[in-house]
Amino acid sequence: MKNNDNIILIGFMGVGKGSIARELVKLSDYIAIDTDDLIESMENKTIKKVFTDDGEEYFRKLEKKVSQWLEKSVKHTLISTGGGFYKQKNIKNIGTIVLLDSPFDSIIKRIKAHPNAVKKLKKRPLLKDLIKAKELYEERRPEYLSLADIVIDVTNKSAMDCAKELLKKVKKYV
Ligand code: S3P
């Protein structure tokens, strides 16, 4: 395990980082935190509102602040991240990076199948335009892969199965 012994979940919007984190917590002694949740409480507004009121650049500055705090102050924690958090320069110093991977079309299908699909799409400003979102996916996927210590293909798997696979792989990696 790397410094800090944190597990960091990275991956595209809607891939299931939050759901898998919740299952991981049931299977381990980890406590889970989420970078978007931290930003929402720092700003006392939703991510969507941060984007509309203050812009994406400001949001990325908040992600940077969070990443510096994580590196300095957080240990033995499961950290799920927003889909663009991987760009933080110090991410490798925060812990073991696990990529949750799935093809773009499967991710969109997964979101649309959810009972709260409309809400899930609405709360993500960068998923508003699916053509642009696909371009963003294509641009990011190689970067996600090159950063990841561990890759889990989550396509058509339950969150619980992904969580179990992740724990097995993390143990082998340590
Ligand atoms: C973003 C992903 C979102 C959120 C913000 C920007 C991105 O998080 O951080 O809307 O750049 O991919 P999720 O990956 O949890 O949707």
PDB file of C-alpha atoms and ligand atoms in Angstrom:
ATOM      1  CA  MET A   1       0.000   0.000   0.000  1.00  0.00           C
ATOM      2  CA  LYS A   2       1.195   3.505  -0.726  1.00  0.00           C
ATOM      3  CA  ASN A   3       1.617   6.366   1.738  1.00  0.00           C
ATOM      4  CA  ASN A   4      -1.513   7.226   3.638  1.00  0.00           C
ATOM      5  CA  ASP A   5      -3.070   3.827   2.824  1.00  0.00           C
ATOM      6  CA  ASN A   6      -6.109   5.403   1.242  1.00  0.00           C
ATOM      7  CA  ILE A   7      -8.053   3.854  -1.641  1.00  0.00           C
ATOM      8  CA  ILE A   8      -9.051   6.388  -4.296  1.00  0.00           C
ATOM      9  CA  LEU A   9     -11.853   5.577  -6.716  1.00  0.00           C
ATOM     10  CA  ILE A  10     -11.531   7.325 -10.062  1.00  0.00           C
ATOM     11  CA  GLY A  11     -13.588   6.985 -13.237  1.00  0.00           C
ATOM     12  CA  PHE A  12     -16.069   8.695 -15.492  1.00  0.00           C
ATOM     13  CA  MET A  13     -19.293  10.324 -14.280  1.00  0.00           C
ATOM     14  CA  GLY A  14     -22.003   7.788 -13.574  1.00  0.00           C
ATOM     15  CA  VAL A  15     -19.737   4.734 -13.557  1.00  0.00           C
ATOM     16  CA  GLY A  16     -20.846   3.875 -10.008  1.00  0.00           C
ATOM     17  CA  LYS A  17     -18.106   5.271  -7.745  1.00  0.00           C
ATOM     18  CA  GLY A  18     -20.605   6.250  -5.038  1.00  0.00           C
ATOM     19  CA  SER A  19     -22.566   2.973  -5.116  1.00  0.00           C
ATOM     20  CA  ILE A  20     -19.407   0.862  -5.013  1.00  0.00           C
ATOM     21  CA  ALA A  21     -17.986   2.955  -2.173  1.00  0.00           C
ATOM     22  CA  ARG A  22     -21.153   2.303  -0.143  1.00  0.00           C
ATOM     23  CA  GLU A  23     -20.767  -1.469  -0.636  1.00  0.00           C
ATOM     24  CA  LEU A  24     -17.054  -1.333   0.206  1.00  0.00           C
ATOM     25  CA  VAL A  25     -17.864   0.281   3.520  1.00  0.00           C
ATOM     26  CA  LYS A  26     -20.110  -2.685   4.383  1.00  0.00           C
ATOM     27  CA  LEU A  27     -17.297  -5.147   3.599  1.00  0.00           C
ATOM     28  CA  SER A  28     -14.419  -3.416   5.378  1.00  0.00           C
ATOM     29  CA  ASP A  29     -13.469  -1.114   8.210  1.00  0.00           C
ATOM     30  CA  TYR A  30     -13.054   1.787   5.778  1.00  0.00           C
ATOM     31  CA  ILE A  31     -14.987   5.011   6.175  1.00  0.00           C
ATOM     32  CA  ALA A  32     -15.872   6.586   2.833  1.00  0.00           C
ATOM     33  CA  ILE A  33     -15.705  10.232   1.828  1.00  0.00           C
ATOM     34  CA  ASP A  34     -16.445  11.825  -1.522  1.00  0.00           C
ATOM     35  CA  THR A  35     -14.658  14.829  -3.010  1.00  0.00           C
ATOM     36  CA  ASP A  36     -17.874  16.293  -4.457  1.00  0.00           C
ATOM     37  CA  ASP A  37     -19.623  15.950  -1.075  1.00  0.00           C
ATOM     38  CA  LEU A  38     -16.719  17.766   0.587  1.00  0.00           C
ATOM     39  CA  ILE A  39     -16.935  20.587  -1.947  1.00  0.00           C
ATOM     40  CA  GLU A  40     -20.697  20.839  -1.523  1.00  0.00           C
ATOM     41  CA  SER A  41     -20.337  21.255   2.214  1.00  0.00           C
ATOM     42  CA  MET A  42     -17.400  23.676   1.877  1.00  0.00           C
ATOM     43  CA  GLU A  43     -19.485  25.875  -0.417  1.00  0.00           C
ATOM     44  CA  ASN A  44     -22.896  25.066   1.057  1.00  0.00           C
ATOM     45  CA  LYS A  45     -24.310  24.539  -2.439  1.00  0.00           C
ATOM     46  CA  THR A  46     -24.671  21.757  -4.971  1.00  0.00           C
ATOM     47  CA  ILE A  47     -21.949  21.013  -7.528  1.00  0.00           C
ATOM     48  CA  LYS A  48     -24.406  22.086 -10.214  1.00  0.00           C
ATOM     49  CA  LYS A  49     -24.807  25.461  -8.504  1.00  0.00           C
ATOM     50  CA  VAL A  50     -21.043  25.874  -8.091  1.00  0.00           C
ATOM     51  CA  PHE A  51     -20.727  25.383 -11.871  1.00  0.00           C
ATOM     52  CA  THR A  52     -23.512  27.864 -12.712  1.00  0.00           C
ATOM     53  CA  ASP A  53     -22.624  30.518 -10.102  1.00  0.00           C
ATOM     54  CA  ASP A  54     -18.848  30.339 -10.112  1.00  0.00           C
ATOM     55  CA  GLY A  55     -17.779  28.326 -13.185  1.00  0.00           C
ATOM     56  CA  GLU A  56     -15.777  25.177 -13.789  1.00  0.00           C
ATOM     57  CA  GLU A  57     -12.413  26.845 -13.179  1.00  0.00           C
ATOM     58  CA  TYR A  58     -13.445  27.772  -9.657  1.00  0.00           C
ATOM     59  CA  PHE A  59     -14.707  24.214  -9.089  1.00  0.00           C
ATOM     60  CA  ARG A  60     -11.293  22.831 -10.150  1.00  0.00           C
ATOM     61  CA  LYS A  61      -9.608  25.164  -7.632  1.00  0.00           C
ATOM     62  CA  LEU A  62     -11.784  23.656  -4.916  1.00  0.00           C
ATOM     63  CA  GLU A  63     -10.788  20.171  -6.075  1.00  0.00           C
ATOM     64  CA  LYS A  64      -7.152  21.236  -5.734  1.00  0.00           C
ATOM     65  CA  LYS A  65      -7.715  22.427  -2.189  1.00  0.00           C
ATOM     66  CA  VAL A  66      -9.399  19.121  -1.354  1.00  0.00           C
ATOM     67  CA  SER A  67      -6.574  17.100  -2.938  1.00  0.00           C
ATOM     68  CA  GLN A  68      -3.958  18.949  -0.869  1.00  0.00           C
ATOM     69  CA  TRP A  69      -5.921  18.324   2.307  1.00  0.00           C
ATOM     70  CA  LEU A  70      -6.349  14.633   1.449  1.00  0.00           C
ATOM     71  CA  GLU A  71      -2.618  14.168   0.906  1.00  0.00           C
ATOM     72  CA  LYS A  72      -1.701  15.947   4.110  1.00  0.00           C
ATOM     73  CA  SER A  73      -4.378  14.876   6.529  1.00  0.00           C
ATOM     74  CA  VAL A  74      -6.309  11.752   5.495  1.00  0.00           C
ATOM     75  CA  LYS A  75      -5.332   8.134   6.170  1.00  0.00           C
ATOM     76  CA  HIS A  76      -6.962   4.697   5.792  1.00  0.00           C
ATOM     77  CA  THR A  77     -10.005   6.127   4.051  1.00  0.00           C
ATOM     78  CA  LEU A  78     -11.938   5.217   0.955  1.00  0.00           C
ATOM     79  CA  ILE A  79     -12.108   8.308  -1.235  1.00  0.00           C
ATOM     80  CA  SER A  80     -14.522   8.509  -4.146  1.00  0.00           C
ATOM     81  CA  THR A  81     -13.834  11.344  -6.527  1.00  0.00           C
ATOM     82  CA  GLY A  82     -15.582  13.449  -9.159  1.00  0.00           C
ATOM     83  CA  GLY A  83     -14.804  12.319 -12.716  1.00  0.00           C
ATOM     84  CA  GLY A  84     -12.266  15.123 -13.275  1.00  0.00           C
ATOM     85  CA  PHE A  85     -10.465  14.904  -9.938  1.00  0.00           C
ATOM     86  CA  TYR A  86      -7.817  12.583 -11.423  1.00  0.00           C
ATOM     87  CA  LYS A  87      -6.195  15.674 -12.959  1.00  0.00           C
ATOM     88  CA  GLN A  88      -4.927  16.785  -9.558  1.00  0.00           C
ATOM     89  CA  LYS A  89      -1.136  16.654  -9.726  1.00  0.00           C
ATOM     90  CA  ASN A  90      -0.698  15.080  -6.299  1.00  0.00           C
ATOM     91  CA  ILE A  91      -3.260  12.292  -6.739  1.00  0.00           C
ATOM     92  CA  LYS A  92      -0.563   9.593  -6.716  1.00  0.00           C
ATOM     93  CA  ASN A  93       0.535  10.784  -3.270  1.00  0.00           C
ATOM     94  CA  ILE A  94      -2.922  10.356  -1.805  1.00  0.00           C
ATOM     95  CA  GLY A  95      -3.150   6.565  -2.030  1.00  0.00           C
ATOM     96  CA  THR A  96      -3.794   3.521  -4.217  1.00  0.00           C
ATOM     97  CA  ILE A  97      -5.725   4.523  -7.328  1.00  0.00           C
ATOM     98  CA  VAL A  98      -8.531   2.242  -8.475  1.00  0.00           C
ATOM     99  CA  LEU A  99     -10.148   2.931 -11.840  1.00  0.00           C
ATOM    100  CA  LEU A 100     -13.761   1.865 -12.272  1.00  0.00           C
ATOM    101  CA  ASP A 101     -13.908   1.254 -15.993  1.00  0.00           C
ATOM    102  CA  SER A 102     -16.780   0.763 -18.429  1.00  0.00           C
ATOM    103  CA  PRO A 103     -17.574   1.738 -22.041  1.00  0.00           C
ATOM    104  CA  PHE A 104     -19.329   5.104 -22.475  1.00  0.00           C
ATOM    105  CA  ASP A 105     -22.565   3.583 -23.802  1.00  0.00           C
ATOM    106  CA  SER A 106     -22.821   1.190 -20.845  1.00  0.00           C
ATOM    107  CA  ILE A 107     -22.346   4.084 -18.415  1.00  0.00           C
ATOM    108  CA  ILE A 108     -25.172   6.064 -20.022  1.00  0.00           C
ATOM    109  CA  LYS A 109     -27.376   2.950 -20.109  1.00  0.00           C
ATOM    110  CA  ARG A 110     -26.652   2.415 -16.413  1.00  0.00           C
ATOM    111  CA  ILE A 111     -27.660   5.985 -15.523  1.00  0.00           C
ATOM    112  CA  LYS A 112     -30.823   5.834 -17.639  1.00  0.00           C
ATOM    113  CA  ALA A 113     -31.889   2.556 -16.015  1.00  0.00           C
ATOM    114  CA  HIS A 114     -31.761   4.132 -12.557  1.00  0.00           C
ATOM    115  CA  PRO A 115     -35.101   5.101 -10.929  1.00  0.00           C
ATOM    116  CA  ASN A 116     -33.619   8.588 -10.360  1.00  0.00           C
ATOM    117  CA  ALA A 117     -32.213   8.882 -13.896  1.00  0.00           C
ATOM    118  CA  VAL A 118     -33.463  12.408 -14.581  1.00  0.00           C
ATOM    119  CA  LYS A 119     -31.986  13.719 -11.343  1.00  0.00           C
ATOM    120  CA  LYS A 120     -28.703  11.880 -11.977  1.00  0.00           C
ATOM    121  CA  LEU A 121     -28.335  13.454 -15.412  1.00  0.00           C
ATOM    122  CA  LYS A 122     -29.449  16.898 -14.248  1.00  0.00           C
ATOM    123  CA  LYS A 123     -27.003  17.156 -11.374  1.00  0.00           C
ATOM    124  CA  ARG A 124     -24.009  16.633 -13.690  1.00  0.00           C
ATOM    125  CA  PRO A 125     -23.349  19.768 -15.777  1.00  0.00           C
ATOM    126  CA  LEU A 126     -20.831  17.949 -17.981  1.00  0.00           C
ATOM    127  CA  LEU A 127     -23.369  15.267 -18.961  1.00  0.00           C
ATOM    128  CA  LYS A 128     -25.832  17.806 -20.387  1.00  0.00           C
ATOM    129  CA  ASP A 129     -24.621  17.286 -23.926  1.00  0.00           C
ATOM    130  CA  LEU A 130     -24.022  13.584 -24.584  1.00  0.00           C
ATOM    131  CA  ILE A 131     -21.927  14.177 -27.705  1.00  0.00           C
ATOM    132  CA  LYS A 132     -19.540  16.422 -25.775  1.00  0.00           C
ATOM    133  CA  ALA A 133     -19.610  13.987 -22.854  1.00  0.00           C
ATOM    134  CA  LYS A 134     -18.535  11.146 -25.143  1.00  0.00           C
ATOM    135  CA  GLU A 135     -15.640  13.263 -26.439  1.00  0.00           C
ATOM    136  CA  LEU A 136     -14.630  13.964 -22.854  1.00  0.00           C
ATOM    137  CA  TYR A 137     -14.799  10.232 -22.103  1.00  0.00           C
ATOM    138  CA  GLU A 138     -12.563   9.393 -25.098  1.00  0.00           C
ATOM    139  CA  GLU A 139     -10.074  12.058 -24.025  1.00  0.00           C
ATOM    140  CA  ARG A 140      -9.982  10.948 -20.407  1.00  0.00           C
ATOM    141  CA  ARG A 141     -10.027   7.155 -20.665  1.00  0.00           C
ATOM    142  CA  PRO A 142      -6.329   6.731 -21.621  1.00  0.00           C
ATOM    143  CA  GLU A 143      -5.394   9.154 -18.834  1.00  0.00           C
ATOM    144  CA  TYR A 144      -7.473   7.218 -16.299  1.00  0.00           C
ATOM    145  CA  LEU A 145      -5.805   3.977 -17.421  1.00  0.00           C
ATOM    146  CA  SER A 146      -2.302   5.342 -17.170  1.00  0.00           C
ATOM    147  CA  LEU A 147      -2.873   6.633 -13.631  1.00  0.00           C
ATOM    148  CA  ALA A 148      -4.580   3.550 -12.230  1.00  0.00           C
ATOM    149  CA  ASP A 149      -2.800   1.050  -9.987  1.00  0.00           C
ATOM    150  CA  ILE A 150      -5.811  -1.259 -10.269  1.00  0.00           C
ATOM    151  CA  VAL A 151      -8.559  -1.423 -12.910  1.00  0.00           C
ATOM    152  CA  ILE A 152     -11.999  -2.921 -12.281  1.00  0.00           C
ATOM    153  CA  ASP A 153     -14.291  -3.478 -15.246  1.00  0.00           C
ATOM    154  CA  VAL A 154     -17.680  -2.699 -13.740  1.00  0.00           C
ATOM    155  CA  THR A 155     -19.786  -3.391 -16.850  1.00  0.00           C
ATOM    156  CA  ASN A 156     -22.930  -5.396 -16.046  1.00  0.00           C
ATOM    157  CA  LYS A 157     -21.724  -6.201 -12.531  1.00  0.00           C
ATOM    158  CA  SER A 158     -23.504  -5.360  -9.296  1.00  0.00           C
ATOM    159  CA  ALA A 159     -21.928  -2.769  -7.014  1.00  0.00           C
ATOM    160  CA  MET A 160     -21.424  -5.500  -4.393  1.00  0.00           C
ATOM    161  CA  ASP A 161     -19.556  -7.777  -6.853  1.00  0.00           C
ATOM    162  CA  CYS A 162     -17.355  -4.863  -7.903  1.00  0.00           C
ATOM    163  CA  ALA A 163     -16.626  -4.057  -4.254  1.00  0.00           C
ATOM    164  CA  LYS A 164     -15.603  -7.672  -3.553  1.00  0.00           C
ATOM    165  CA  GLU A 165     -13.370  -7.792  -6.624  1.00  0.00           C
ATOM    166  CA  LEU A 166     -11.802  -4.503  -5.630  1.00  0.00           C
ATOM    167  CA  LEU A 167     -10.945  -5.652  -2.127  1.00  0.00           C
ATOM    168  CA  LYS A 168      -9.349  -8.840  -3.481  1.00  0.00           C
ATOM    169  CA  LYS A 169      -7.250  -6.868  -5.970  1.00  0.00           C
ATOM    170  CA  VAL A 170      -6.248  -4.260  -3.397  1.00  0.00           C
ATOM    171  CA  LYS A 171      -5.052  -6.992  -1.031  1.00  0.00           C
ATOM    172  CA  LYS A 172      -2.926  -8.552  -3.771  1.00  0.00           C
ATOM    173  CA  TYR A 173      -1.550  -5.154  -4.678  1.00  0.00           C
ATOM    174  CA  VAL A 174      -0.438  -4.346  -1.139  1.00  0.00           C
TER     175      VAL A 174
HETATM  176  C1  S3P B   1     -17.147  15.976 -13.080  1.00  0.00           C
HETATM  177  C2  S3P B   1     -17.755  14.910 -12.459  1.00  0.00           C
HETATM  178  C3  S3P B   1     -18.748  15.055 -11.377  1.00  0.00           C
HETATM  179  C4  S3P B   1     -18.505  16.386 -10.634  1.00  0.00           C
HETATM  180  C5  S3P B   1     -18.484  17.525 -11.591  1.00  0.00           C
HETATM  181  C6  S3P B   1     -17.397  17.387 -12.662  1.00  0.00           C
HETATM  182  C7  S3P B   1     -16.184  15.715 -14.199  1.00  0.00           C
HETATM  183  O1  S3P B   1     -18.650  13.975 -10.462  1.00  0.00           O
HETATM  184  O2  S3P B   1     -17.294  16.330  -9.923  1.00  0.00           O
HETATM  185  O3  S3P B   1     -19.758  17.617 -12.165  1.00  0.00           O
HETATM  186  O4  S3P B   1     -15.380  16.598 -14.534  1.00  0.00           O
HETATM  187  O5  S3P B   1     -16.196  14.570 -14.709  1.00  0.00           O
HETATM  188  P1  S3P B   1     -19.172  12.461 -10.777  1.00  0.00           P
HETATM  189  O6  S3P B   1     -18.061  11.769 -11.496  1.00  0.00           O
HETATM  190  O7  S3P B   1     -19.440  11.893  -9.429  1.00  0.00           O
HETATM  191  O8  S3P B   1     -20.386  12.600 -11.605  1.00  0.00           O
END
